[in-house]
mmCIF file with all atom_site columns, C-alpha atoms and ligand atoms in Angstrom:
data_model
loop_
_atom_site.group_PDB
_atom_site.id
_atom_site.type_symbol
_atom_site.label_atom_id
_atom_site.label_alt_id
_atom_site.label_comp_id
_atom_site.label_asym_id
_atom_site.label_entity_id
_atom_site.label_seq_id
_atom_site.pdbx_PDB_ins_code
_atom_site.Cartn_x
_atom_site.Cartn_y
_atom_site.Cartn_z
_atom_site.occupancy
_atom_site.B_iso_or_equiv
_atom_site.pdbx_formal_charge
_atom_site.auth_seq_id
_atom_site.auth_comp_id
_atom_site.auth_asym_id
_atom_site.auth_atom_id
_atom_site.pdbx_PDB_model_num
ATOM   1   C CA  . MET Q 1 1   ? 124.868 -229.380 184.738 1.00 81.00 ? 1   MET Q CA  1
ATOM   2   C CA  . LYS Q 1 2   ? 127.385 -226.525 186.374 1.00 94.00 ? 2   LYS Q CA  1
ATOM   3   C CA  . TYR Q 1 3   ? 125.917 -222.974 187.198 1.00 98.00 ? 3   TYR Q CA  1
ATOM   4   C CA  . ASP Q 1 4   ? 127.187 -220.342 184.594 1.00 98.00 ? 4   ASP Q CA  1
ATOM   5   C CA  . ASP Q 1 5   ? 128.244 -216.887 186.494 1.00 98.00 ? 5   ASP Q CA  1
ATOM   6   C CA  . ASP Q 1 6   ? 127.416 -215.044 182.720 1.00 98.00 ? 6   ASP Q CA  1
ATOM   7   C CA  . ASN Q 1 7   ? 124.366 -216.148 182.544 1.00 98.00 ? 7   ASN Q CA  1
ATOM   8   C CA  . ILE Q 1 8   ? 121.584 -212.919 182.273 1.00 98.00 ? 8   ILE Q CA  1
ATOM   9   C CA  . PHE Q 1 9   ? 120.204 -213.246 185.436 1.00 98.00 ? 9   PHE Q CA  1
ATOM   10  C CA  . ALA Q 1 10  ? 123.370 -213.634 187.393 1.00 98.00 ? 10  ALA Q CA  1
ATOM   11  C CA  . LYS Q 1 11  ? 124.103 -210.519 185.752 1.00 98.00 ? 11  LYS Q CA  1
ATOM   12  C CA  . ILE Q 1 12  ? 120.764 -208.747 187.034 1.00 98.00 ? 12  ILE Q CA  1
ATOM   13  C CA  . LEU Q 1 13  ? 121.748 -209.846 190.539 1.00 98.00 ? 13  LEU Q CA  1
ATOM   14  C CA  . ARG Q 1 14  ? 125.234 -208.819 190.689 1.00 98.00 ? 14  ARG Q CA  1
ATOM   15  C CA  . GLY Q 1 15  ? 123.761 -205.471 189.261 1.00 98.00 ? 15  GLY Q CA  1
ATOM   16  C CA  . GLU Q 1 16  ? 125.484 -205.486 185.864 1.00 98.00 ? 16  GLU Q CA  1
ATOM   17  C CA  . ILE Q 1 17  ? 122.421 -205.441 183.574 1.00 98.00 ? 17  ILE Q CA  1
ATOM   18  C CA  . PRO Q 1 18  ? 119.331 -203.087 184.989 1.00 98.00 ? 18  PRO Q CA  1
ATOM   19  C CA  . CYS Q 1 19  ? 115.494 -204.780 185.647 1.00 98.00 ? 19  CYS Q CA  1
ATOM   20  C CA  . LYS Q 1 20  ? 112.370 -203.505 186.317 1.00 98.00 ? 20  LYS Q CA  1
ATOM   21  C CA  . LYS Q 1 21  ? 112.146 -204.758 190.218 1.00 98.00 ? 21  LYS Q CA  1
ATOM   22  C CA  . ILE Q 1 22  ? 108.899 -205.539 191.622 1.00 98.00 ? 22  ILE Q CA  1
ATOM   23  C CA  . TYR Q 1 23  ? 111.020 -207.216 195.233 1.00 98.00 ? 23  TYR Q CA  1
ATOM   24  C CA  . GLU Q 1 24  ? 113.865 -208.057 196.951 1.00 98.00 ? 24  GLU Q CA  1
ATOM   25  C CA  . ASP Q 1 25  ? 114.816 -209.621 200.317 1.00 98.00 ? 25  ASP Q CA  1
ATOM   26  C CA  . ASN Q 1 26  ? 117.457 -212.039 201.802 1.00 98.00 ? 26  ASN Q CA  1
ATOM   27  C CA  . PHE Q 1 27  ? 116.419 -215.339 199.141 1.00 98.00 ? 27  PHE Q CA  1
ATOM   28  C CA  . VAL Q 1 28  ? 114.865 -214.016 196.133 1.00 98.00 ? 28  VAL Q CA  1
ATOM   29  C CA  . LEU Q 1 29  ? 114.784 -211.314 193.353 1.00 98.00 ? 29  LEU Q CA  1
ATOM   30  C CA  . SER Q 1 30  ? 111.586 -210.737 191.393 1.00 99.00 ? 30  SER Q CA  1
ATOM   31  C CA  . PHE Q 1 31  ? 111.524 -208.437 188.362 1.00 99.00 ? 31  PHE Q CA  1
ATOM   32  C CA  . HIS Q 1 32  ? 108.920 -208.195 185.235 1.00 99.00 ? 32  HIS Q CA  1
ATOM   33  C CA  . ASP Q 1 33  ? 109.885 -210.182 182.501 1.00 98.00 ? 33  ASP Q CA  1
ATOM   34  C CA  . ILE Q 1 34  ? 111.606 -207.986 179.154 1.00 98.00 ? 34  ILE Q CA  1
ATOM   35  C CA  . ASN Q 1 35  ? 108.976 -210.062 176.840 1.00 98.00 ? 35  ASN Q CA  1
ATOM   36  C CA  . PRO Q 1 36  ? 105.871 -210.339 178.986 1.00 98.00 ? 36  PRO Q CA  1
ATOM   37  C CA  . GLN Q 1 37  ? 103.613 -213.217 177.898 1.00 97.00 ? 37  GLN Q CA  1
ATOM   38  C CA  . LYS Q 1 38  ? 100.794 -211.988 179.713 1.00 98.00 ? 38  LYS Q CA  1
ATOM   39  C CA  . LYS Q 1 39  ? 99.485  -208.474 181.280 1.00 98.00 ? 39  LYS Q CA  1
ATOM   40  C CA  . ILE Q 1 40  ? 101.414 -209.078 184.322 1.00 98.00 ? 40  ILE Q CA  1
ATOM   41  C CA  . HIS Q 1 41  ? 104.279 -211.526 183.831 1.00 98.00 ? 41  HIS Q CA  1
ATOM   42  C CA  . ALA Q 1 42  ? 106.820 -211.540 186.653 1.00 99.00 ? 42  ALA Q CA  1
ATOM   43  C CA  . LEU Q 1 43  ? 110.025 -213.727 187.382 1.00 99.00 ? 43  LEU Q CA  1
ATOM   44  C CA  . VAL Q 1 44  ? 111.376 -214.996 190.619 1.00 99.00 ? 44  VAL Q CA  1
ATOM   45  C CA  . ILE Q 1 45  ? 114.570 -216.338 191.519 1.00 98.00 ? 45  ILE Q CA  1
ATOM   46  C CA  . PRO Q 1 46  ? 116.415 -217.550 194.165 1.00 98.00 ? 46  PRO Q CA  1
ATOM   47  C CA  . LYS Q 1 47  ? 119.578 -215.269 194.955 1.00 98.00 ? 47  LYS Q CA  1
ATOM   48  C CA  . GLY Q 1 48  ? 121.848 -218.581 195.332 1.00 98.00 ? 48  GLY Q CA  1
ATOM   49  C CA  . LYS Q 1 49  ? 123.400 -220.046 192.046 1.00 98.00 ? 49  LYS Q CA  1
ATOM   50  C CA  . TYR Q 1 50  ? 120.932 -222.618 190.961 1.00 98.00 ? 50  TYR Q CA  1
ATOM   51  C CA  . VAL Q 1 51  ? 120.650 -223.785 187.420 1.00 98.00 ? 51  VAL Q CA  1
ATOM   52  C CA  . ASP Q 1 52  ? 117.272 -224.999 187.474 1.00 98.00 ? 52  ASP Q CA  1
ATOM   53  C CA  . LEU Q 1 53  ? 114.624 -226.965 189.746 1.00 98.00 ? 53  LEU Q CA  1
ATOM   54  C CA  . ASP Q 1 54  ? 116.074 -229.848 190.056 1.00 98.00 ? 54  ASP Q CA  1
ATOM   55  C CA  . ASP Q 1 55  ? 119.622 -228.329 190.863 1.00 98.00 ? 55  ASP Q CA  1
ATOM   56  C CA  . PHE Q 1 56  ? 117.248 -226.344 193.430 1.00 98.00 ? 56  PHE Q CA  1
ATOM   57  C CA  . SER Q 1 57  ? 115.535 -229.163 195.673 1.00 98.00 ? 57  SER Q CA  1
ATOM   58  C CA  . GLU Q 1 58  ? 118.884 -230.991 195.900 1.00 98.00 ? 58  GLU Q CA  1
ATOM   59  C CA  . ASN Q 1 59  ? 120.584 -228.366 196.763 1.00 98.00 ? 59  ASN Q CA  1
ATOM   60  C CA  . ALA Q 1 60  ? 119.263 -225.306 198.739 1.00 98.00 ? 60  ALA Q CA  1
ATOM   61  C CA  . SER Q 1 61  ? 118.384 -225.068 202.141 1.00 98.00 ? 61  SER Q CA  1
ATOM   62  C CA  . PRO Q 1 62  ? 115.188 -225.454 204.039 1.00 98.00 ? 62  PRO Q CA  1
ATOM   63  C CA  . GLU Q 1 63  ? 115.274 -221.640 204.144 1.00 98.00 ? 63  GLU Q CA  1
ATOM   64  C CA  . GLU Q 1 64  ? 116.529 -220.813 200.910 1.00 98.00 ? 64  GLU Q CA  1
ATOM   65  C CA  . ILE Q 1 65  ? 113.361 -223.250 199.739 1.00 98.00 ? 65  ILE Q CA  1
ATOM   66  C CA  . VAL Q 1 66  ? 110.902 -221.272 202.492 1.00 98.00 ? 66  VAL Q CA  1
ATOM   67  C CA  . GLY Q 1 67  ? 112.221 -217.404 201.550 1.00 98.00 ? 67  GLY Q CA  1
ATOM   68  C CA  . LEU Q 1 68  ? 111.555 -218.681 197.717 1.00 98.00 ? 68  LEU Q CA  1
ATOM   69  C CA  . LEU Q 1 69  ? 108.039 -219.812 198.505 1.00 98.00 ? 69  LEU Q CA  1
ATOM   70  C CA  . LYS Q 1 70  ? 107.367 -217.291 200.603 1.00 98.00 ? 70  LYS Q CA  1
ATOM   71  C CA  . GLY Q 1 71  ? 108.829 -214.573 197.795 1.00 98.00 ? 71  GLY Q CA  1
ATOM   72  C CA  . ILE Q 1 72  ? 106.214 -215.486 195.328 1.00 98.00 ? 72  ILE Q CA  1
ATOM   73  C CA  . LYS Q 1 73  ? 103.325 -214.942 197.646 1.00 98.00 ? 73  LYS Q CA  1
ATOM   74  C CA  . ILE Q 1 74  ? 104.733 -211.503 198.547 1.00 98.00 ? 74  ILE Q CA  1
ATOM   75  C CA  . VAL Q 1 75  ? 105.295 -210.734 195.063 1.00 98.00 ? 75  VAL Q CA  1
ATOM   76  C CA  . ALA Q 1 76  ? 101.670 -212.100 193.888 1.00 98.00 ? 76  ALA Q CA  1
ATOM   77  C CA  . GLN Q 1 77  ? 100.364 -210.080 196.828 1.00 98.00 ? 77  GLN Q CA  1
ATOM   78  C CA  . LYS Q 1 78  ? 102.526 -206.951 195.531 1.00 98.00 ? 78  LYS Q CA  1
ATOM   79  C CA  . LEU Q 1 79  ? 101.269 -206.877 192.362 1.00 98.00 ? 79  LEU Q CA  1
ATOM   80  C CA  . LYS Q 1 80  ? 97.934  -207.862 193.662 1.00 98.00 ? 80  LYS Q CA  1
ATOM   81  C CA  . ILE Q 1 81  ? 97.149  -211.326 191.348 1.00 98.00 ? 81  ILE Q CA  1
ATOM   82  C CA  . SER Q 1 82  ? 97.373  -213.321 195.097 1.00 98.00 ? 82  SER Q CA  1
ATOM   83  C CA  . THR Q 1 83  ? 93.554  -214.942 195.539 1.00 98.00 ? 83  THR Q CA  1
ATOM   84  C CA  . ASP Q 1 84  ? 93.541  -212.609 198.921 1.00 98.00 ? 84  ASP Q CA  1
ATOM   85  C CA  . LYS Q 1 85  ? 94.331  -209.049 196.605 1.00 97.00 ? 85  LYS Q CA  1
ATOM   86  C CA  . GLY Q 1 86  ? 93.166  -210.263 193.093 1.00 98.00 ? 86  GLY Q CA  1
ATOM   87  C CA  . LYS Q 1 87  ? 92.088  -212.865 191.087 1.00 98.00 ? 87  LYS Q CA  1
ATOM   88  C CA  . GLY Q 1 88  ? 94.988  -215.697 190.836 1.00 98.00 ? 88  GLY Q CA  1
ATOM   89  C CA  . TYR Q 1 89  ? 97.904  -216.183 188.525 1.00 98.00 ? 89  TYR Q CA  1
ATOM   90  C CA  . ARG Q 1 90  ? 99.703  -219.245 187.318 1.00 98.00 ? 90  ARG Q CA  1
ATOM   91  C CA  . ALA Q 1 91  ? 103.190 -219.900 188.636 1.00 98.00 ? 91  ALA Q CA  1
ATOM   92  C CA  . LEU Q 1 92  ? 105.286 -221.857 185.860 1.00 98.00 ? 92  LEU Q CA  1
ATOM   93  C CA  . VAL Q 1 93  ? 108.836 -223.430 185.693 1.00 98.00 ? 93  VAL Q CA  1
ATOM   94  C CA  . ASN Q 1 94  ? 110.388 -224.338 182.666 1.00 98.00 ? 94  ASN Q CA  1
ATOM   95  C CA  . ILE Q 1 95  ? 113.272 -227.229 183.432 1.00 98.00 ? 95  ILE Q CA  1
ATOM   96  C CA  . GLY Q 1 96  ? 115.904 -228.210 181.317 1.00 97.00 ? 96  GLY Q CA  1
ATOM   97  C CA  . GLU Q 1 97  ? 115.767 -228.071 177.621 1.00 97.00 ? 97  GLU Q CA  1
ATOM   98  C CA  . ASN Q 1 98  ? 112.341 -230.146 176.967 1.00 97.00 ? 98  ASN Q CA  1
ATOM   99  C CA  . GLY Q 1 99  ? 111.106 -227.668 179.472 1.00 98.00 ? 99  GLY Q CA  1
ATOM   100 C CA  . GLY Q 1 100 ? 112.021 -225.217 177.279 1.00 97.00 ? 100 GLY Q CA  1
ATOM   101 C CA  . GLN Q 1 101 ? 114.782 -223.178 179.827 1.00 98.00 ? 101 GLN Q CA  1
ATOM   102 C CA  . GLU Q 1 102 ? 116.038 -220.577 178.552 1.00 98.00 ? 102 GLU Q CA  1
ATOM   103 C CA  . VAL Q 1 103 ? 118.168 -218.875 181.318 1.00 98.00 ? 103 VAL Q CA  1
ATOM   104 C CA  . PRO Q 1 104 ? 120.510 -221.574 183.198 1.00 98.00 ? 104 PRO Q CA  1
ATOM   105 C CA  . HIS Q 1 105 ? 119.112 -219.445 186.464 1.00 98.00 ? 105 HIS Q CA  1
ATOM   106 C CA  . PHE Q 1 106 ? 116.402 -220.802 188.406 1.00 98.00 ? 106 PHE Q CA  1
ATOM   107 C CA  . HIS Q 1 107 ? 113.218 -218.925 187.948 1.00 98.00 ? 107 HIS Q CA  1
ATOM   108 C CA  . PHE Q 1 108 ? 109.539 -218.773 188.545 1.00 99.00 ? 108 PHE Q CA  1
ATOM   109 C CA  . HIS Q 1 109 ? 107.137 -217.072 186.009 1.00 98.00 ? 109 HIS Q CA  1
ATOM   110 C CA  . LEU Q 1 110 ? 104.031 -215.112 187.132 1.00 98.00 ? 110 LEU Q CA  1
ATOM   111 C CA  . PHE Q 1 111 ? 101.240 -214.681 184.578 1.00 98.00 ? 111 PHE Q CA  1
ATOM   112 C CA  . GLY Q 1 112 ? 98.515  -212.980 185.872 1.00 98.00 ? 112 GLY Q CA  1
ATOM   113 C CA  . GLY Q 1 113 ? 96.279  -210.013 185.363 1.00 98.00 ? 113 GLY Q CA  1
ATOM   114 C CA  . GLU Q 1 114 ? 93.695  -211.380 182.597 1.00 98.00 ? 114 GLU Q CA  1
ATOM   115 C CA  . LYS Q 1 115 ? 92.510  -215.427 182.334 1.00 98.00 ? 115 LYS Q CA  1
ATOM   116 C CA  . ILE Q 1 116 ? 95.981  -217.316 181.478 1.00 98.00 ? 116 ILE Q CA  1
ATOM   117 C CA  . GLY Q 1 117 ? 94.105  -220.520 179.478 1.00 95.00 ? 117 GLY Q CA  1
ATOM   118 C CA  . ARG Q 1 118 ? 95.270  -223.326 178.392 1.00 95.00 ? 118 ARG Q CA  1
ATOM   119 C CA  . MET Q 1 119 ? 98.096  -224.911 180.729 1.00 93.00 ? 119 MET Q CA  1
ATOM   120 C CA  . VAL Q 1 120 ? 99.867  -226.816 177.618 1.00 90.00 ? 120 VAL Q CA  1
ATOM   121 C CA  . GLN Q 1 121 ? 99.580  -225.887 174.421 1.00 79.00 ? 121 GLN Q CA  1
HETATM 122 P P1  . AMP X 2 .   ? 112.685 -219.639 180.389 1.00 79.99 ? 201 AMP X P1  1
HETATM 123 O O1  . AMP X 2 .   ? 112.685 -219.581 178.902 1.00 79.99 ? 201 AMP X O1  1
HETATM 124 O O2  . AMP X 2 .   ? 111.825 -220.073 181.671 1.00 79.99 ? 201 AMP X O2  1
HETATM 125 O O3  . AMP X 2 .   ? 114.243 -219.746 180.659 1.00 79.99 ? 201 AMP X O3  1
HETATM 126 O O4  . AMP X 2 .   ? 112.566 -217.763 180.573 1.00 79.99 ? 201 AMP X O4  1
HETATM 127 C C1  . AMP X 2 .   ? 113.643 -216.918 180.529 1.00 79.99 ? 201 AMP X C1  1
HETATM 128 C C2  . AMP X 2 .   ? 112.696 -215.697 180.613 1.00 79.99 ? 201 AMP X C2  1
HETATM 129 O O5  . AMP X 2 .   ? 113.353 -214.871 180.704 1.00 79.99 ? 201 AMP X O5  1
HETATM 130 C C3  . AMP X 2 .   ? 112.020 -215.364 179.362 1.00 79.99 ? 201 AMP X C3  1
HETATM 131 O O6  . AMP X 2 .   ? 110.524 -215.251 179.645 1.00 79.99 ? 201 AMP X O6  1
HETATM 132 C C4  . AMP X 2 .   ? 112.837 -213.538 179.059 1.00 79.99 ? 201 AMP X C4  1
HETATM 133 O O7  . AMP X 2 .   ? 111.629 -213.349 178.165 1.00 79.99 ? 201 AMP X O7  1
HETATM 134 C C5  . AMP X 2 .   ? 113.376 -213.606 179.788 1.00 79.99 ? 201 AMP X C5  1
HETATM 135 N N1  . AMP X 2 .   ? 114.512 -212.780 180.350 1.00 79.99 ? 201 AMP X N1  1
HETATM 136 C C6  . AMP X 2 .   ? 115.379 -212.657 179.508 1.00 79.99 ? 201 AMP X C6  1
HETATM 137 N N2  . AMP X 2 .   ? 116.345 -211.509 179.514 1.00 79.99 ? 201 AMP X N2  1
HETATM 138 C C7  . AMP X 2 .   ? 115.429 -210.646 180.404 1.00 79.99 ? 201 AMP X C7  1
HETATM 139 C C8  . AMP X 2 .   ? 115.608 -209.798 181.123 1.00 79.99 ? 201 AMP X C8  1
HETATM 140 N N3  . AMP X 2 .   ? 117.048 -209.402 180.943 1.00 79.99 ? 201 AMP X N3  1
HETATM 141 N N4  . AMP X 2 .   ? 115.310 -208.964 182.075 1.00 79.99 ? 201 AMP X N4  1
HETATM 142 C C9  . AMP X 2 .   ? 114.043 -209.707 181.997 1.00 79.99 ? 201 AMP X C9  1
HETATM 143 N N5  . AMP X 2 .   ? 113.564 -211.170 181.744 1.00 79.99 ? 201 AMP X N5  1
HETATM 144 C C10 . AMP X 2 .   ? 114.355 -211.615 180.664 1.00 79.99 ? 201 AMP X C10 1
#
């Protein structure tokens, strides 16, 4: 799938649409989900143009891959949901049609602040 420059997260990255920013560095942007499913529901997105996890795994540089994983930990610490600063959280990625992905810019969901419950419904 070709990357769509008009997707909502691309617009947030370009500053065309506001977001409730949690953290930003050279590799990632993190912000609160507009429609939170749990007490804490954050999104962590790479700054590069990747459609989904498969695209990212195949085409991102080692620095981008490490940067994203490190970014997730930093965000979890900032939100006090990491296992060293809080009680843990769930990181989730939807991939493609069957995975239920709606926004075609790769992103991690971080859920926390309460028990997250069943893994899959
Ligand atoms: P997914 O189904 O994995 O693609 O998740 C997309 C997520 O993006 C959903 O949880 C939406 O609530 C969230 N979302 C959509 N638009 C925005 C926005 N403008 N700001 C923050 N989160 C958004």
